[in-house]
CSV table of N, CA and C in Angstrom, one decimal:
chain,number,residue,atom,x,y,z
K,1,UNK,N,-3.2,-285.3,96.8
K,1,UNK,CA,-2.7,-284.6,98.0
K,1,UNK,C,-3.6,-285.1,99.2
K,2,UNK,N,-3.0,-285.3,100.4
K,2,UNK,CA,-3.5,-285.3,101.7
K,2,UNK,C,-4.2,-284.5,102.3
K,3,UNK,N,-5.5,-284.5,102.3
K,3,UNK,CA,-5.8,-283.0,103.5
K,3,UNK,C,-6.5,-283.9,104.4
K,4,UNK,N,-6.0,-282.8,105.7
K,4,UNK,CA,-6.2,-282.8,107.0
K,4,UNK,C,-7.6,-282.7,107.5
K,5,UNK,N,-9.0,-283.1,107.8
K,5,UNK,CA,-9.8,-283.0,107.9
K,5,UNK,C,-10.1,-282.5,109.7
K,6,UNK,N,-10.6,-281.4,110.0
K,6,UNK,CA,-11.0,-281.4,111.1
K,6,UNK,C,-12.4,-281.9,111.7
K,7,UNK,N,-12.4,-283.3,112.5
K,7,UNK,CA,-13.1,-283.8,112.5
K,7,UNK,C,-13.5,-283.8,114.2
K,8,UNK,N,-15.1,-283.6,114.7
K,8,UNK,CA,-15.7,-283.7,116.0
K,8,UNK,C,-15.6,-285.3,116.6
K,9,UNK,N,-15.7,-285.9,115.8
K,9,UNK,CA,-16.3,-287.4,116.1
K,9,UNK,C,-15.9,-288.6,115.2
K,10,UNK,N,-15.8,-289.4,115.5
K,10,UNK,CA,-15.8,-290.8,114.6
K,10,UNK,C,-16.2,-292.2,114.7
K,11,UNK,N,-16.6,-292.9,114.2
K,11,UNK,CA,-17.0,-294.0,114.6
K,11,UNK,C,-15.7,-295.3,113.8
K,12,UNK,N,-16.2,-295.9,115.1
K,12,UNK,CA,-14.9,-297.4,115.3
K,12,UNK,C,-15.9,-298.8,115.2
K,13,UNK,N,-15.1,-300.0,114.5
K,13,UNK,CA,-16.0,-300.9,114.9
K,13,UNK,C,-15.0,-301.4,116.3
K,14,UNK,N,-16.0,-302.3,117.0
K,14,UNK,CA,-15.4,-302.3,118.7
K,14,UNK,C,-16.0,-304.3,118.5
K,15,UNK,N,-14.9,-304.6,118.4
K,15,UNK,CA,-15.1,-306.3,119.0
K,15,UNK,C,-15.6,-307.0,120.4
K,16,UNK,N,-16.5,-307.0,120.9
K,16,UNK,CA,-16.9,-306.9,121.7
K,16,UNK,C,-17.2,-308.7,122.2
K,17,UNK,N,-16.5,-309.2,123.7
K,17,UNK,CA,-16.6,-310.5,124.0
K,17,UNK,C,-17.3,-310.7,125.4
K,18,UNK,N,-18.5,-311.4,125.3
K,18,UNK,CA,-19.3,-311.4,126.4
K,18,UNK,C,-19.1,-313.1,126.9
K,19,UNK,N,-18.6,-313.3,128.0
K,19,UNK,CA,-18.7,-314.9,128.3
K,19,UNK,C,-20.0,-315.0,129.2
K,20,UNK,N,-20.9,-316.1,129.1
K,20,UNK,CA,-22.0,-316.9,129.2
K,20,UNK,C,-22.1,-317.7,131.0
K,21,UNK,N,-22.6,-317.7,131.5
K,21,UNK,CA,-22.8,-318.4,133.0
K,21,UNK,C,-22.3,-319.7,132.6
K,22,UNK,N,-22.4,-320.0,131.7
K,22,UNK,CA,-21.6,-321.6,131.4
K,22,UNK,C,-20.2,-321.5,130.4
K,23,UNK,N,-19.6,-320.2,130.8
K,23,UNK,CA,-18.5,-320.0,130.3
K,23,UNK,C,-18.4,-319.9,128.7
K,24,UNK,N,-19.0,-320.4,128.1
K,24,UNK,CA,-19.2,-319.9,126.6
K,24,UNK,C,-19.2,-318.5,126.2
K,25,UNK,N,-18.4,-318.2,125.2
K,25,UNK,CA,-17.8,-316.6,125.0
K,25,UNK,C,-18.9,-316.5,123.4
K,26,UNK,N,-19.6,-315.4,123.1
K,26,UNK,CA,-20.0,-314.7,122.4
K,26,UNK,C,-19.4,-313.6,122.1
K,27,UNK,N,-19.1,-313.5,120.5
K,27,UNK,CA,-18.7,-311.8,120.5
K,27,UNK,C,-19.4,-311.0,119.1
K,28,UNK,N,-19.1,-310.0,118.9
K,28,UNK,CA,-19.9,-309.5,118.2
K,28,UNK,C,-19.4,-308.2,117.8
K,29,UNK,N,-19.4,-307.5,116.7
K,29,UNK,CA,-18.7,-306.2,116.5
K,29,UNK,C,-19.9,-305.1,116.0
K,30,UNK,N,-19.6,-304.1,117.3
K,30,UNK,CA,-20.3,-303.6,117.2
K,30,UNK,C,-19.7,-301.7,116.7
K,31,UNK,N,-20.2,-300.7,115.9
K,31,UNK,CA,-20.1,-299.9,115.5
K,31,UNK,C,-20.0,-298.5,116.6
K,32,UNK,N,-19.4,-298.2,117.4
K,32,UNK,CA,-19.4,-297.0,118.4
K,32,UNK,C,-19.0,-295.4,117.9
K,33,UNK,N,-19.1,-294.5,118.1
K,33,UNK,CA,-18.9,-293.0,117.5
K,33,UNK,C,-18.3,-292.5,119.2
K,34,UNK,N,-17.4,-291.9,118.7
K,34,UNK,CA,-16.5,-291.9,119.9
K,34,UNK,C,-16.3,-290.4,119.2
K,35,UNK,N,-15.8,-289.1,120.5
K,35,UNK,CA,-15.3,-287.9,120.3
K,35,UNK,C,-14.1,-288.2,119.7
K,36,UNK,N,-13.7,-287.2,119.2
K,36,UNK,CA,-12.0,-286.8,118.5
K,36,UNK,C,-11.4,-285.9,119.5
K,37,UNK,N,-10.5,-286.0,120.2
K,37,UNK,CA,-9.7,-285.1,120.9
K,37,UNK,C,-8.1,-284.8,120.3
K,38,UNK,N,-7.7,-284.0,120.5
K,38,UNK,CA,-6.5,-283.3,120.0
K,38,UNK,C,-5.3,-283.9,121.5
K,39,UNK,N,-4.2,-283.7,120.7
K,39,UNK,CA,-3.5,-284.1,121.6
K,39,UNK,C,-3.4,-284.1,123.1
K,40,UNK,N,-3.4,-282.6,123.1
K,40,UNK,CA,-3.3,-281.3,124.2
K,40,UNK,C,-5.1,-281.9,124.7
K,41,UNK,N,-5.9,-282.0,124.3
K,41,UNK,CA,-7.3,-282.4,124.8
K,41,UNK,C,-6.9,-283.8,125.7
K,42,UNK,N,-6.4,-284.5,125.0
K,42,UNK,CA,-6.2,-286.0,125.5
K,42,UNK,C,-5.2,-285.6,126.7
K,43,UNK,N,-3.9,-285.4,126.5
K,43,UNK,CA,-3.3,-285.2,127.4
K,43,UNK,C,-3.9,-284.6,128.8
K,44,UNK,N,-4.8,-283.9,128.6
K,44,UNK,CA,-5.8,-282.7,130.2
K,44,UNK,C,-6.7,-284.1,130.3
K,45,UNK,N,-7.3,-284.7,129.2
K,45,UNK,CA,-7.9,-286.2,129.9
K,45,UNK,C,-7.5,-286.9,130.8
K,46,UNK,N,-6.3,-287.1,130.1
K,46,UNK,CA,-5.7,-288.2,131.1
K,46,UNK,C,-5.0,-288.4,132.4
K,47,UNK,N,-4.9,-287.0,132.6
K,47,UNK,CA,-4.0,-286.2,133.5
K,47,UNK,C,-5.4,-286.1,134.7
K,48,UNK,N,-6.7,-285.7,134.6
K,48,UNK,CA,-7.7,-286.0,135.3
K,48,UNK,C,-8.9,-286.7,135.3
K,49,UNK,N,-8.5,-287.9,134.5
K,49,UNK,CA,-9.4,-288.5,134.5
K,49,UNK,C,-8.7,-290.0,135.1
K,50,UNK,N,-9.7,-291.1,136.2
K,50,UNK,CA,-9.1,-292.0,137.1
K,50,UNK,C,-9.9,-293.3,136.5
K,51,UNK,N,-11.5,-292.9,136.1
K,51,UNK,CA,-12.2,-294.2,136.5
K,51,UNK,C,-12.7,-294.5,134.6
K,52,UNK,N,-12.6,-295.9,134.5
K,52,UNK,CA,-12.9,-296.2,133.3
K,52,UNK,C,-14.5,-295.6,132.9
K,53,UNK,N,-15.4,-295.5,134.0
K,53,UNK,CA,-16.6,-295.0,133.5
K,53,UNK,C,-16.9,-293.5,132.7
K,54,UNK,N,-15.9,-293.0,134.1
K,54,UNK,CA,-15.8,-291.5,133.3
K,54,UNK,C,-15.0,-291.6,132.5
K,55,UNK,N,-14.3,-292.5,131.9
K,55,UNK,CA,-13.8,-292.0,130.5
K,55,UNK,C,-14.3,-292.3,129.6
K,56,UNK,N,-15.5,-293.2,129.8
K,56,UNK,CA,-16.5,-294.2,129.0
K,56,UNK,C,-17.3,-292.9,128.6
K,57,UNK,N,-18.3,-292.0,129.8
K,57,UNK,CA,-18.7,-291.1,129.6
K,57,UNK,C,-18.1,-290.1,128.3
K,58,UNK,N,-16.8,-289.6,128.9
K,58,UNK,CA,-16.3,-288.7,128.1
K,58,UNK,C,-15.8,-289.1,126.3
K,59,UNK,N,-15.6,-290.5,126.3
K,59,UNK,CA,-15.0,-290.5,124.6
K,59,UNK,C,-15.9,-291.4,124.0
K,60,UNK,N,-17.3,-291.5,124.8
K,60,UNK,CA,-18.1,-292.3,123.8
K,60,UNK,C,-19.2,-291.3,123.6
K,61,UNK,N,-20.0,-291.3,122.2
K,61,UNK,CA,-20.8,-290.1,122.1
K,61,UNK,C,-22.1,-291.0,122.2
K,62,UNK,N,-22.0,-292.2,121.5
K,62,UNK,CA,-23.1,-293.2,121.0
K,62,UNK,C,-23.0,-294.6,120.2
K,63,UNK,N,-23.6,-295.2,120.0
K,63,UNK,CA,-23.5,-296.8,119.6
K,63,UNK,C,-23.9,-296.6,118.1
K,64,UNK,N,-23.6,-297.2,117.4
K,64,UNK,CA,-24.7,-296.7,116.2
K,64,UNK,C,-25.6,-298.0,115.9
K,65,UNK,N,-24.9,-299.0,115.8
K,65,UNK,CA,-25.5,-300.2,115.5
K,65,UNK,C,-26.4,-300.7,116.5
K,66,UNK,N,-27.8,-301.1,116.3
K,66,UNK,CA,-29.2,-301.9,116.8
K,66,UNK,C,-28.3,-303.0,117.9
K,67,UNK,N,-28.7,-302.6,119.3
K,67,UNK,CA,-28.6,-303.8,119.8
K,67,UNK,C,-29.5,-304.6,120.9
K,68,UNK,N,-29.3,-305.4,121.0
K,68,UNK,CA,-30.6,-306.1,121.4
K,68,UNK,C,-30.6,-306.6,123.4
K,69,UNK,N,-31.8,-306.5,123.8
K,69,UNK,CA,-31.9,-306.5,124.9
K,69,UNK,C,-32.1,-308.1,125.3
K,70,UNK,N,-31.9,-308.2,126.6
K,70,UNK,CA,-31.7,-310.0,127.5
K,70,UNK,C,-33.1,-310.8,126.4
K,71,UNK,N,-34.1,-310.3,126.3
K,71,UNK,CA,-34.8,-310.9,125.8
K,71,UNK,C,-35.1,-310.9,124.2
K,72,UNK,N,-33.7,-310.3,123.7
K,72,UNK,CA,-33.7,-310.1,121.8
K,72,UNK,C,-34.5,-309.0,121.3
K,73,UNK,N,-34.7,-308.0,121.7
K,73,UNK,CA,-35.7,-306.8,121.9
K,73,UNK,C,-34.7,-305.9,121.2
K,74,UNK,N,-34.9,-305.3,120.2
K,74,UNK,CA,-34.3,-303.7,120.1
K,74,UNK,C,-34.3,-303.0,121.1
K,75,UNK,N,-33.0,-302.5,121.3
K,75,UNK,CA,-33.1,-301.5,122.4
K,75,UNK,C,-32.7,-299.9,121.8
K,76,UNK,N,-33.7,-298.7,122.4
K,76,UNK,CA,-33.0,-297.4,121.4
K,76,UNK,C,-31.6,-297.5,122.0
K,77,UNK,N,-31.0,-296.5,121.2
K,77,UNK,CA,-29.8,-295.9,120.9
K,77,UNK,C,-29.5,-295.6,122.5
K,78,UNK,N,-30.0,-294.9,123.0
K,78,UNK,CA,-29.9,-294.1,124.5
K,78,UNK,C,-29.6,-295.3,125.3
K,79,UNK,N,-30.9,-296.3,125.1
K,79,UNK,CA,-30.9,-297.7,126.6
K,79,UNK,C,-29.4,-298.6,125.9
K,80,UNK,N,-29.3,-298.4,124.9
K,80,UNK,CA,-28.2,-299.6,124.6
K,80,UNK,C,-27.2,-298.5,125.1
K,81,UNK,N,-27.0,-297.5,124.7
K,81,UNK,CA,-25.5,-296.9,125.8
K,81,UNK,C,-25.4,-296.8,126.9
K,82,UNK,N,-26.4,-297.1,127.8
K,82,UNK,CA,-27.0,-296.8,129.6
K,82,UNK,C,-26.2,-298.4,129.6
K,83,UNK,N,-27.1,-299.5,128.7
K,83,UNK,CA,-26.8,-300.9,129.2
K,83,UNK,C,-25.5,-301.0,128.9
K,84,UNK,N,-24.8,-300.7,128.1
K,84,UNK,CA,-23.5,-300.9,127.9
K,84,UNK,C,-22.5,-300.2,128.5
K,85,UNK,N,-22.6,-299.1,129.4
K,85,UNK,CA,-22.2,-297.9,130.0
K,85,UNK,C,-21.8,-298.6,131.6
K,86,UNK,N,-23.2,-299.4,132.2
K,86,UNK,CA,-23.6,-300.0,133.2
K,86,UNK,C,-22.6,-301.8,132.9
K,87,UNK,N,-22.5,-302.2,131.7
K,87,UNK,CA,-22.0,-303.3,131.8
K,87,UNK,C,-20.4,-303.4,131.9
K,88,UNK,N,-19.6,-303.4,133.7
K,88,UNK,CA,-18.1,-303.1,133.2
K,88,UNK,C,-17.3,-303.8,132.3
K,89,UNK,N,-17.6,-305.4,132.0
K,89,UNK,CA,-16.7,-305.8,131.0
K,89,UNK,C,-16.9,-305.1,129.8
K,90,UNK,N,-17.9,-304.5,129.0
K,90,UNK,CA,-18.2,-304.4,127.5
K,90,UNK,C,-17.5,-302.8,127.7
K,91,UNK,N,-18.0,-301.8,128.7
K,91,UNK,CA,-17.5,-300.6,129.0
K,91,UNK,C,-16.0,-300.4,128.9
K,92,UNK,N,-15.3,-301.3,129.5
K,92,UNK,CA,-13.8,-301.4,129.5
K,92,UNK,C,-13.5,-301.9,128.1
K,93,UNK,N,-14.1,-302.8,127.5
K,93,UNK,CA,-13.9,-302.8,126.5
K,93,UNK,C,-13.5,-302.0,125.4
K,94,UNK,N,-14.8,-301.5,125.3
K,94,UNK,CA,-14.9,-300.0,124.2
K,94,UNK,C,-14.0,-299.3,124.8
K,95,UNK,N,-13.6,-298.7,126.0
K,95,UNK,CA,-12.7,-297.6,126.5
K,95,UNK,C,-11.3,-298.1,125.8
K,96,UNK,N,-10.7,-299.4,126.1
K,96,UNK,CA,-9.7,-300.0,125.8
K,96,UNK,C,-9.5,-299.7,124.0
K,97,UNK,N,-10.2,-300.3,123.3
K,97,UNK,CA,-10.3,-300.1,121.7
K,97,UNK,C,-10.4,-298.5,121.5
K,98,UNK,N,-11.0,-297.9,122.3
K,98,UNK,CA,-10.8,-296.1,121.9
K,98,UNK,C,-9.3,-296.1,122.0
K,99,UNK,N,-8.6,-296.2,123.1
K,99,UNK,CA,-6.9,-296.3,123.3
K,99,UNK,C,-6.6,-297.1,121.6
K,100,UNK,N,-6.5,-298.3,121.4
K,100,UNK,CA,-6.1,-298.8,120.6
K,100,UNK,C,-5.9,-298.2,119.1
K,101,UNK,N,-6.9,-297.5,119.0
K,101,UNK,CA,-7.8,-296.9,117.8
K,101,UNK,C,-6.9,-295.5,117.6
K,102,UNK,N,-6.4,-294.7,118.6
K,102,UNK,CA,-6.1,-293.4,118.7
K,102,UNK,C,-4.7,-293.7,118.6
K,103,UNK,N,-4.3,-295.0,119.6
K,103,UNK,CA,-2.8,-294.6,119.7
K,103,UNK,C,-2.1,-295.7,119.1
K,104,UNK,N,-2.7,-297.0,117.9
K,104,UNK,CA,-2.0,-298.0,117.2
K,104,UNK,C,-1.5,-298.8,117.9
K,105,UNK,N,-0.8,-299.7,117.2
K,105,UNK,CA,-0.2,-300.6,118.0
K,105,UNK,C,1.3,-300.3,119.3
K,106,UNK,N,1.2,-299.2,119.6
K,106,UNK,CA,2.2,-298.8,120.4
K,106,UNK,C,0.9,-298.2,122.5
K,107,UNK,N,-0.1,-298.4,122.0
K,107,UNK,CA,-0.7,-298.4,122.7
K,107,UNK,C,-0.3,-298.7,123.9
K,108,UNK,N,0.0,-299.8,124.4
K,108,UNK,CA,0.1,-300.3,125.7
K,108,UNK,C,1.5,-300.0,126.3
K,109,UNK,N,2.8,-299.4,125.6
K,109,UNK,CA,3.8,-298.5,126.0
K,109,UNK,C,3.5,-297.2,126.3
K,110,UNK,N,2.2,-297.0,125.9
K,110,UNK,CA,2.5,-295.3,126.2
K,110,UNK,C,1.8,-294.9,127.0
K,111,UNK,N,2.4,-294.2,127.5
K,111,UNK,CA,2.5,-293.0,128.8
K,111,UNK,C,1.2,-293.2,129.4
K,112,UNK,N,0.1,-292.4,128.2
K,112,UNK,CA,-1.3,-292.7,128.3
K,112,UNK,C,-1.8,-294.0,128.2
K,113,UNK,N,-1.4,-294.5,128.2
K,113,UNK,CA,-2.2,-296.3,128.3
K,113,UNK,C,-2.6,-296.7,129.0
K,114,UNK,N,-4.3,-296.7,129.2
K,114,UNK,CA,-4.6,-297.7,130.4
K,114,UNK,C,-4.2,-298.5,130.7
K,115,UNK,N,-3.7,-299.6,129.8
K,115,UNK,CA,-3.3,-300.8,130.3
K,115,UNK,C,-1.8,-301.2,131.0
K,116,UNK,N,-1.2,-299.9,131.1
K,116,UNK,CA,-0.3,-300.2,132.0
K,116,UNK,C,-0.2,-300.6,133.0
């Protein structure tokens, strides 16, 4: 049997592509813990929410996976969500894969889709 788990939070792996000053693309999959919202939750999201940061804020809780700073440094948990928070392509990123993740491959038709 199926049961329904009531769940706060989850984590996603997030594909993440950084291109290089000489155009060279790096990417790298990284582990994110994103809130769980309920339909009726998402729907009041989206209905007031405008800027990808604030929704960066709102559906990301934390990073889980070690990531490394300009100069290969561990960064804590906190500075790697500040630097990835602060970086808009990786930020839009993760915001976009939270969409993907929640709403499947029907994503970019629906109503709620950023990428409209």
């Amino acid at each position: 049997m199926f049961q329904i788990k009531k769940v706060e939070a989850f984590t996603h792996p997030c594909l993440l592509r950084q291109i290089g000053e000489d155009g060279s693309v790096s990417e790298a999959t990284l582990r994110v813990r994103f809130k769980h919202f309920s339909r009726e939750q998402l729907d009041a999201l989206v209905a007031e929410a405008n800027e990808d940061d604030l929704l960066f804020d709102l559906v990301v809780l934390g990073i889980v996976d070690t990531v490394a700073d300009a100069d290969g440094n561990a960064m804590s948990p906190e500075a790697a969500l500040a630097a990835i928070r602060s970086n808009l392509p990786l930020s839009n990123q993760i915001v976009a894969q939270f969409w993907e993740c929640i709403s499947g491959a029907a994503a970019k038709n629906a109503k709620r889709s950023r990428g409209r």
